[in-house]
Coordinates of C-alpha atoms and ligand atoms in Angstrom, one line a residue:
X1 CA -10.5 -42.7 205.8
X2 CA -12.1 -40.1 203.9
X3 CA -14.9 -38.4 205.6
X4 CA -18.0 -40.0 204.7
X5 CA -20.9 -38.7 202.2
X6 CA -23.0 -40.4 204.1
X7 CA -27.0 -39.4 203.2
X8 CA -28.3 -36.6 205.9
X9 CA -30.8 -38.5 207.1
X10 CA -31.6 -42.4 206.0
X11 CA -29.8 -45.1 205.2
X12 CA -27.8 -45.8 201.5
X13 CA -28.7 -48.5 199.8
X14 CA -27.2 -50.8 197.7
X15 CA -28.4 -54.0 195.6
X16 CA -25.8 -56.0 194.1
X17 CA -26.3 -58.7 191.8
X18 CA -23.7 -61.2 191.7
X19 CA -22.6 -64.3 190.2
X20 CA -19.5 -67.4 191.7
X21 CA -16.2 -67.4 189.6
X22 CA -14.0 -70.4 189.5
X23 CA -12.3 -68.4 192.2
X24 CA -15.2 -67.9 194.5
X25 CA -14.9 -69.0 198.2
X26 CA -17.9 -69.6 200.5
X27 CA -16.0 -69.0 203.6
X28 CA -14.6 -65.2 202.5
X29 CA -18.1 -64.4 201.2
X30 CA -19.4 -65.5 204.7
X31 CA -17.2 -63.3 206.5
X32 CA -17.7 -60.4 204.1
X33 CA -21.3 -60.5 204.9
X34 CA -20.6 -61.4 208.7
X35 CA -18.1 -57.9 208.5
X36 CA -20.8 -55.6 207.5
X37 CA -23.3 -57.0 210.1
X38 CA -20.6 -55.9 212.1
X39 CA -20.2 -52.5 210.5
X40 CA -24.3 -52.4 211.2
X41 CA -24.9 -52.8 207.9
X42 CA -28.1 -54.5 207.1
X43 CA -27.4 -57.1 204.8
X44 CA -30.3 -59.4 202.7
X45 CA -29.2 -62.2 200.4
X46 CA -31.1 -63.5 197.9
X47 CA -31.1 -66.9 196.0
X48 CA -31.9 -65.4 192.3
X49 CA -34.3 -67.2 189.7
X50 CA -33.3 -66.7 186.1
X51 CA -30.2 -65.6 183.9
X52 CA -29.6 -62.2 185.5
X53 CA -27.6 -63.2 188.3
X54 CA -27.2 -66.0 190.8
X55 CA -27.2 -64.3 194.2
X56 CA -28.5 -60.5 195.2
X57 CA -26.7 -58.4 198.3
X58 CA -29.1 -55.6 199.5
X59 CA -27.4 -53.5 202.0
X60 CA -28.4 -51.0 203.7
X61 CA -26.5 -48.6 206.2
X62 CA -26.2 -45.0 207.2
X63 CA -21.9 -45.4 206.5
X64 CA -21.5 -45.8 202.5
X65 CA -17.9 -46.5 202.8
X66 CA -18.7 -49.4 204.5
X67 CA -20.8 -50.5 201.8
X68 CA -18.2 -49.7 199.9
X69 CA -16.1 -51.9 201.9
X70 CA -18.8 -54.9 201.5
X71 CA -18.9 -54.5 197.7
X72 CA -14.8 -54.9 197.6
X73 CA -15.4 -57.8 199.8
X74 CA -17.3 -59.4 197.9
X75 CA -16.0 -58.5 194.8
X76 CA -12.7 -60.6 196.6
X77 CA -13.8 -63.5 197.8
X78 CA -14.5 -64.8 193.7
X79 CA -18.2 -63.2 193.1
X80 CA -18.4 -61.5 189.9
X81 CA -20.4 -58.1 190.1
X82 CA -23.0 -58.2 187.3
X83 CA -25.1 -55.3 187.9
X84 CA -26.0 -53.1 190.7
X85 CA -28.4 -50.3 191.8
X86 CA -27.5 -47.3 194.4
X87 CA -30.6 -45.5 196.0
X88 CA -31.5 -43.9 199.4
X89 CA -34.8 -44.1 201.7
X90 CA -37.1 -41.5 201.8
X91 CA -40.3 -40.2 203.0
X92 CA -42.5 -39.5 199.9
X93 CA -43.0 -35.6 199.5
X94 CA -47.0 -37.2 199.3
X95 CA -46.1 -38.7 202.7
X96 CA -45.0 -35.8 204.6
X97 CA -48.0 -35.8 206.8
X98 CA -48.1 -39.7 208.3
X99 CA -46.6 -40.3 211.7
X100 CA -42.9 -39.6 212.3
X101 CA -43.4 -43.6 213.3
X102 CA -44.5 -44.4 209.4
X103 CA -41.6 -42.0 208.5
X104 CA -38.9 -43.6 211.3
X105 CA -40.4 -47.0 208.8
X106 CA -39.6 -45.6 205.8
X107 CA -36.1 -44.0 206.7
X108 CA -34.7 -47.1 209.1
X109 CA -36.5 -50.3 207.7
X110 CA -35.5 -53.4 209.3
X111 CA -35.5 -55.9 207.0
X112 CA -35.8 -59.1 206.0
X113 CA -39.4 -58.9 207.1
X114 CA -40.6 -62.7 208.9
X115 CA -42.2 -65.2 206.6
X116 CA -41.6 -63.0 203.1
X117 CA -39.2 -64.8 201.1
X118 CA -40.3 -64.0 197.5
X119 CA -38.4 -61.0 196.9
X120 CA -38.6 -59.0 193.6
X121 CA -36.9 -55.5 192.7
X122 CA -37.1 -53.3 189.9
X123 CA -36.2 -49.2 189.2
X124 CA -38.6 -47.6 188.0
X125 CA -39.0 -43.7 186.8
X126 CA -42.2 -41.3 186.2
X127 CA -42.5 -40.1 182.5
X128 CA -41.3 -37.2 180.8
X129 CA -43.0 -36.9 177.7
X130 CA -44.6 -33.9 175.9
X131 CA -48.4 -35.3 176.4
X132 CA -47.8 -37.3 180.1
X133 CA -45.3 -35.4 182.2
X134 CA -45.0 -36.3 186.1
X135 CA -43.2 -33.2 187.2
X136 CA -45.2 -30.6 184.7
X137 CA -48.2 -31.8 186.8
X138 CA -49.5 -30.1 189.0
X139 CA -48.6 -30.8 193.3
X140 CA -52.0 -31.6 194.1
X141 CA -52.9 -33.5 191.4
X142 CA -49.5 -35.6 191.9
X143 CA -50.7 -35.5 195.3
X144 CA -54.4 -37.3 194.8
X145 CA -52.9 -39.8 191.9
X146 CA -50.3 -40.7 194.8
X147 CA -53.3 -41.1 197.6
X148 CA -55.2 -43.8 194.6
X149 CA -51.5 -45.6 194.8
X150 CA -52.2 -45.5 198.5
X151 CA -54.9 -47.0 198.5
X152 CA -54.3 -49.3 196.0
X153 CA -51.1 -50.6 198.2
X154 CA -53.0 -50.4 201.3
X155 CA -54.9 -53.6 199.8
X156 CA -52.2 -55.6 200.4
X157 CA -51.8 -54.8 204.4
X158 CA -49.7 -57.5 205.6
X159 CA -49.1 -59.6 202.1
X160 CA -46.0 -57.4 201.5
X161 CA -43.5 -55.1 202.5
X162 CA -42.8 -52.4 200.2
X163 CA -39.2 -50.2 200.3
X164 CA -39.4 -47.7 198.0
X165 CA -36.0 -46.0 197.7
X166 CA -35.0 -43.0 195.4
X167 CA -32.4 -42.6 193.5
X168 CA -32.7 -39.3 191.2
X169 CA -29.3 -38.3 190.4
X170 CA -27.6 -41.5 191.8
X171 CA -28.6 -43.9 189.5
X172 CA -30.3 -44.6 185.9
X173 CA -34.0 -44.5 187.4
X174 CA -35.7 -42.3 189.7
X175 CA -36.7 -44.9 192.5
X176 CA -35.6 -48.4 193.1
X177 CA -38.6 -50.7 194.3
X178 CA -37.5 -53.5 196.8
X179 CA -40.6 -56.4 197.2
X180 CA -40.9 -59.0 199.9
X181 CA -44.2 -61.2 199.8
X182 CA -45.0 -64.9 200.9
X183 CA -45.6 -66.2 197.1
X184 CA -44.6 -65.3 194.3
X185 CA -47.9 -64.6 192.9
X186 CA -48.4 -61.8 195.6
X187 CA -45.7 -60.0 193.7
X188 CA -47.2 -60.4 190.5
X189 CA -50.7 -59.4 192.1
X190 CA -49.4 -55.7 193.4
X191 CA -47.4 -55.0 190.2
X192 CA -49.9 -55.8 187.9
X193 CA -52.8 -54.2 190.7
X194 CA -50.6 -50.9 190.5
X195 CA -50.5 -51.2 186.7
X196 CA -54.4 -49.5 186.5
X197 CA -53.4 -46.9 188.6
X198 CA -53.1 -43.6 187.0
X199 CA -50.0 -43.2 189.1
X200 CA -48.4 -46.1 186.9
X201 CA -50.8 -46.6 184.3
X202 CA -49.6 -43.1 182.7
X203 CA -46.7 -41.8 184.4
X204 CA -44.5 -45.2 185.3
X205 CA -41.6 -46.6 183.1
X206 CA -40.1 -49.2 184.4
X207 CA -36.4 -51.2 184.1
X208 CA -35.2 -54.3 184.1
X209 CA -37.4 -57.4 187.0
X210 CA -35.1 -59.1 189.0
X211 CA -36.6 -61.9 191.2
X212 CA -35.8 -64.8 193.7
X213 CA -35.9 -66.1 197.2
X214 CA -34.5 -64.8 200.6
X215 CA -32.8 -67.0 202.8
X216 CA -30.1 -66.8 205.2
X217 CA -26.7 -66.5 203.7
X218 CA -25.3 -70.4 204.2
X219 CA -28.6 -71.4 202.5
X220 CA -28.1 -69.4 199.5
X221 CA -24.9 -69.7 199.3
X222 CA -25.8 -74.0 199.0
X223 CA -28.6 -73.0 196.5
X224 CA -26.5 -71.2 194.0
X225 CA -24.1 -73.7 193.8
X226 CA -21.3 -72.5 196.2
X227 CA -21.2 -75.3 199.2
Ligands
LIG301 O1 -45.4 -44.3 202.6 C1 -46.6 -44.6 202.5 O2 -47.0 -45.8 202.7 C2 -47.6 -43.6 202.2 C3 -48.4 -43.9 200.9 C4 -47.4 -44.2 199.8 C5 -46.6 -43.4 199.1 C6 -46.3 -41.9 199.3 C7 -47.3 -45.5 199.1 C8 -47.9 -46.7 199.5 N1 -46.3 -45.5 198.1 C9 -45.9 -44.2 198.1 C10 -44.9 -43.6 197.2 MN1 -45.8 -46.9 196.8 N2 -45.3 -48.4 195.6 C11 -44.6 -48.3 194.4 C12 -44.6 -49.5 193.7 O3 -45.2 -51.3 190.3 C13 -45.6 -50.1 190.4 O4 -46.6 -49.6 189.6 C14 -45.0 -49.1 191.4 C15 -44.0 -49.7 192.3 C16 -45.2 -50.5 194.5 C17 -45.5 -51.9 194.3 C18 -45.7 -49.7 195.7 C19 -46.4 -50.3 196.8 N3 -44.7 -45.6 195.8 C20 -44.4 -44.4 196.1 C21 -43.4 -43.8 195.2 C22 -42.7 -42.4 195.3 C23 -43.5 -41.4 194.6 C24 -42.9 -40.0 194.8 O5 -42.4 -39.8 195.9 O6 -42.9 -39.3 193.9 C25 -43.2 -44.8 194.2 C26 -42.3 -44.7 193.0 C27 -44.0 -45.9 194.6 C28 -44.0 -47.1 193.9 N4 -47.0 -48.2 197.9 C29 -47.8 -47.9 199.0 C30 -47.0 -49.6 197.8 C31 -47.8 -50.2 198.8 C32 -48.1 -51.7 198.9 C33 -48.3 -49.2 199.6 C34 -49.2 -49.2 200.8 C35 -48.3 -49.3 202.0 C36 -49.1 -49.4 203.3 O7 -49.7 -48.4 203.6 O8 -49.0 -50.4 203.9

């Protein structure tokens, strides 16, 4: 094998959304999944509401051929790939001063967290534009707008986990924004929260919402119709 471009420091990872073919087989998407545990790759499913796909694959790991491998695997055991995100985790530049054990969090998150099963994610960028600029603005004023957003999030201690993961010059956004809560209103509650923040209120753009439930891998494989 190649040698790996794996990230410095973090993990890589990837959200694939996914949807059975005829051809698909519950058994060979079981061990694909089972493979990259193997591989220590960190692996959330995700039963999906709506249109956009049926089943989401996060996974996360320091080796991206291996995700590589998981994607092919996948991809060959009858799942059709219908859209996908590639990001990496980070410490905030606005975090660089929390406690290497917040930053271990951000770089190495274990997840799924217990008892969040409402799951949302979305990419998301900060604008460009000739009147509202993120990166014209100044450091420290990028720097308090960030400590609002803080605070803001800090509201919801305990009703969510939050993975923030960038993605500049890996895919179409700047950041993709992974969501576990215990309802689904919770996730409505910190987007729309967020949404009077400066932070967001001026600067964030926003793609496309994907949302659903975790569940362990047999269950949603049953719930999306491949028993
Ligand atoms: O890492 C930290 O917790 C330190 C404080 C913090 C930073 C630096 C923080 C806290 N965030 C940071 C960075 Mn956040 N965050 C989002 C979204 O929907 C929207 O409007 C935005 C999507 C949510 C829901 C969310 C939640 N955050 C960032 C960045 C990177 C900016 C950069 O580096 O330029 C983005 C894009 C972003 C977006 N954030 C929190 C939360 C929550 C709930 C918290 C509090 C976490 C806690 O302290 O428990």
């Amino acid at each position: 094998m190649s040698v790996s471009p794996d990230p410095s420091t973090g993990l890589a990872v990837i959200h694939l959304f996914l949807r059975p073919t005829p051809l698909a087989d519950r058994a060979e998407v079981l061990a694909a999944l089972d493979r990259a545990k193997d591989r220590e790759t960190q692996v959330v499913t995700v039963a999906m509401l709506g249109h956009k796909a049926d089943l989401a694959v996060m996974g996360l790991a320091a080796d991206v051929w291996g995700l590589r491998a998981l994607q092919t695997e996948l991809v060959a055991a009858g799942l059709e790939l219908v859209d996908s995100y590639l990001s990496i985790t980070e410490v905030s530049e606005y975090a660089a001063g929390v406690p290497d054990e917040m930053k271990a969090a951000r770089l190495y998150p274990q997840l799924p967290p217990d008892g969040k099963t409402a799951w949302c994610f979305y990419p998301m960028s900060k604008r460009r534009g000739d009147e509202h600029n993120w990166f014209t603005t100044p450091f420290d004023r990028r720097k308090e707008l960030m400590y609002e957003h803080g605070s803001s999030g800090r509201k919801f201690a305990g009703r969510l986990v939050q993975l923030i993961t960038g993605s500049t010059g890996l895919d179409d956004y700047e950041w993709g924004v992974t969501l576990f809560a215990q309802h689904l209103d919770d996730l409505k509650e910190v987007v729309y929260t967020m949404r009077f923040d400066e932070a967001s209120a001026v600067f964030a753009e926003f793609g496309p919402f994907y949302t659903g439930m975790v569940a362990p891998a047999d269950e949603t494989l049953t719930a999306i119709g491949l028993g």
